[in-house]
Amino acid sequence: MLLSKFTKVVALGGDGTLNLAVNALIGSCCTLALLPYGTGNDFSRGFNCKEGD
């Protein structure tokens, strides 16, 4: 699997991007960082993160 070569993944997007990234990383040991840059950003807004923070 391609992800086995990586330990960190950065996702730039919103809730849909986060959903795809989390599901792709199931079973891996990768650390995921989300840079909020989507249209909804409900997940990021829940943590008081703003676009560009």
Coordinates of N, CA and C in Angstrom, one line a residue:
M1 N 0.8 -1.2 0.0 CA 0.0 0.0 0.0 C 0.9 1.2 0.0
L2 N 0.5 2.2 -0.8 CA 1.3 3.5 -0.9 C 1.5 4.2 0.4
L3 N 0.4 4.2 1.3 CA 0.5 4.9 2.5 C 1.5 4.4 3.5
S4 N 1.9 3.1 3.3 CA 2.9 2.5 4.3 C 4.2 3.2 4.2
K5 N 4.5 4.0 3.1 CA 5.7 4.7 3.0 C 5.7 6.1 3.7
F6 N 4.6 6.5 4.2 CA 4.5 7.8 4.9 C 4.1 7.7 6.3
T7 N 4.6 8.7 7.1 CA 4.2 8.8 8.5 C 3.3 9.9 8.8
K8 N 3.3 10.9 7.9 CA 2.4 12.1 8.1 C 1.7 12.4 6.8
V9 N 0.5 12.9 6.9 CA -0.3 13.3 5.8 C -1.0 14.6 6.1
V10 N -0.9 15.5 5.1 CA -1.6 16.9 5.3 C -2.7 16.9 4.3
A11 N -3.9 17.3 4.8 CA -5.1 17.4 3.9 C -5.5 18.9 3.9
L12 N -5.6 19.5 2.7 CA -6.0 20.8 2.6 C -7.4 20.8 2.0
G13 N -8.4 21.2 2.8 CA -9.8 21.1 2.4 C -10.8 21.3 3.5
G14 N -12.0 20.8 3.3 CA -13.0 20.9 4.3 C -13.5 19.5 4.8
D15 N -14.7 19.4 5.2 CA -15.3 18.2 5.8 C -15.2 17.0 4.9
G16 N -15.5 17.2 3.6 CA -15.4 16.1 2.6 C -14.0 15.6 2.5
T17 N -13.0 16.5 2.4 CA -11.6 16.1 2.3 C -11.2 15.4 3.5
L18 N -11.6 15.9 4.7 CA -11.2 15.2 5.9 C -11.8 13.8 6.0
N19 N -13.1 13.7 5.5 CA -13.7 12.3 5.5 C -12.9 11.4 4.6
L20 N -12.6 11.8 3.4 CA -11.8 11.0 2.5 C -10.4 10.6 3.1
A21 N -9.8 11.6 3.7 CA -8.4 11.3 4.3 C -8.5 10.3 5.5
V22 N -9.5 10.5 6.3 CA -9.6 9.7 7.5 C -9.9 8.2 7.1
N23 N -10.8 8.1 6.1 CA -11.1 6.7 5.6 C -10.0 6.1 4.9
A24 N -9.2 6.9 4.2 CA -8.0 6.3 3.5 C -6.9 5.9 4.5
L25 N -6.9 6.5 5.7 CA -5.8 6.3 6.6 C -6.2 5.2 7.7
I26 N -7.4 4.7 7.6 CA -7.8 3.6 8.6 C -6.8 2.5 8.5
G27 N -6.3 2.1 9.6 CA -5.4 1.0 9.7 C -3.9 1.4 9.5
S28 N -3.7 2.6 9.2 CA -2.3 3.1 9.1 C -1.8 3.7 10.4
C29 N -0.6 4.0 10.4 CA 0.0 4.7 11.6 C 0.3 6.2 11.3
C30 N -0.3 6.7 10.2 CA -0.1 8.1 9.8 C -0.7 9.1 10.7
T31 N 0.0 10.2 10.9 CA -0.5 11.4 11.6 C -1.2 12.2 10.5
L32 N -2.4 12.7 10.8 CA -3.1 13.5 9.9 C -3.2 15.0 10.4
A33 N -2.8 15.9 9.5 CA -3.0 17.3 9.8 C -4.0 17.9 8.8
L34 N -5.0 18.6 9.3 CA -6.0 19.3 8.4 C -5.8 20.7 8.4
L35 N -5.7 21.3 7.1 CA -5.6 22.7 6.9 C -7.0 23.1 6.4
P36 N -7.8 23.8 7.2 CA -9.2 24.1 6.8 C -9.2 25.1 5.6
Y37 N -9.8 24.6 4.5 CA -9.9 25.4 3.3 C -11.1 25.0 2.5
G38 N -12.1 24.5 3.1 CA -13.3 24.1 2.4 C -14.4 25.1 2.5
T39 N -15.6 24.6 2.0 CA -16.7 25.5 2.0 C -17.5 25.4 3.3
G40 N -17.6 24.2 3.9 CA -18.4 24.1 5.1 C -17.5 24.2 6.3
N41 N -16.5 23.4 6.4 CA -15.6 23.4 7.5 C -16.2 23.3 8.9
D42 N -17.3 22.5 9.0 CA -17.9 22.3 10.3 C -17.0 21.6 11.3
F43 N -16.2 20.7 10.9 CA -15.3 20.1 11.8 C -14.3 21.1 12.4
S44 N -13.7 21.8 11.5 CA -12.7 22.8 11.9 C -13.3 23.9 12.8
R45 N -14.5 24.3 12.4 CA -15.2 25.4 13.1 C -15.5 24.9 14.6
G46 N -15.8 23.6 14.7 CA -16.0 23.0 16.1 C -14.8 23.2 17.0
F47 N -13.6 23.3 16.4 CA -12.4 23.5 17.2 C -11.9 25.0 17.1
N48 N -12.8 25.9 16.7 CA -12.5 27.3 16.6 C -11.3 27.6 15.6
C49 N -11.1 26.7 14.6 CA -10.1 27.0 13.6 C -10.7 27.7 12.4
K50 N -10.0 28.7 12.0 CA -10.5 29.5 10.8 C -9.6 29.3 9.6
E51 N -10.2 29.5 8.5 CA -9.5 29.3 7.2 C -8.2 30.2 7.3
G52 N -7.1 29.6 7.0 CA -5.8 30.4 7.0 C -5.1 30.3 8.4
D53 N -5.7 29.7 9.4 CA -5.0 29.6 10.7 C -4.0 28.5 10.7

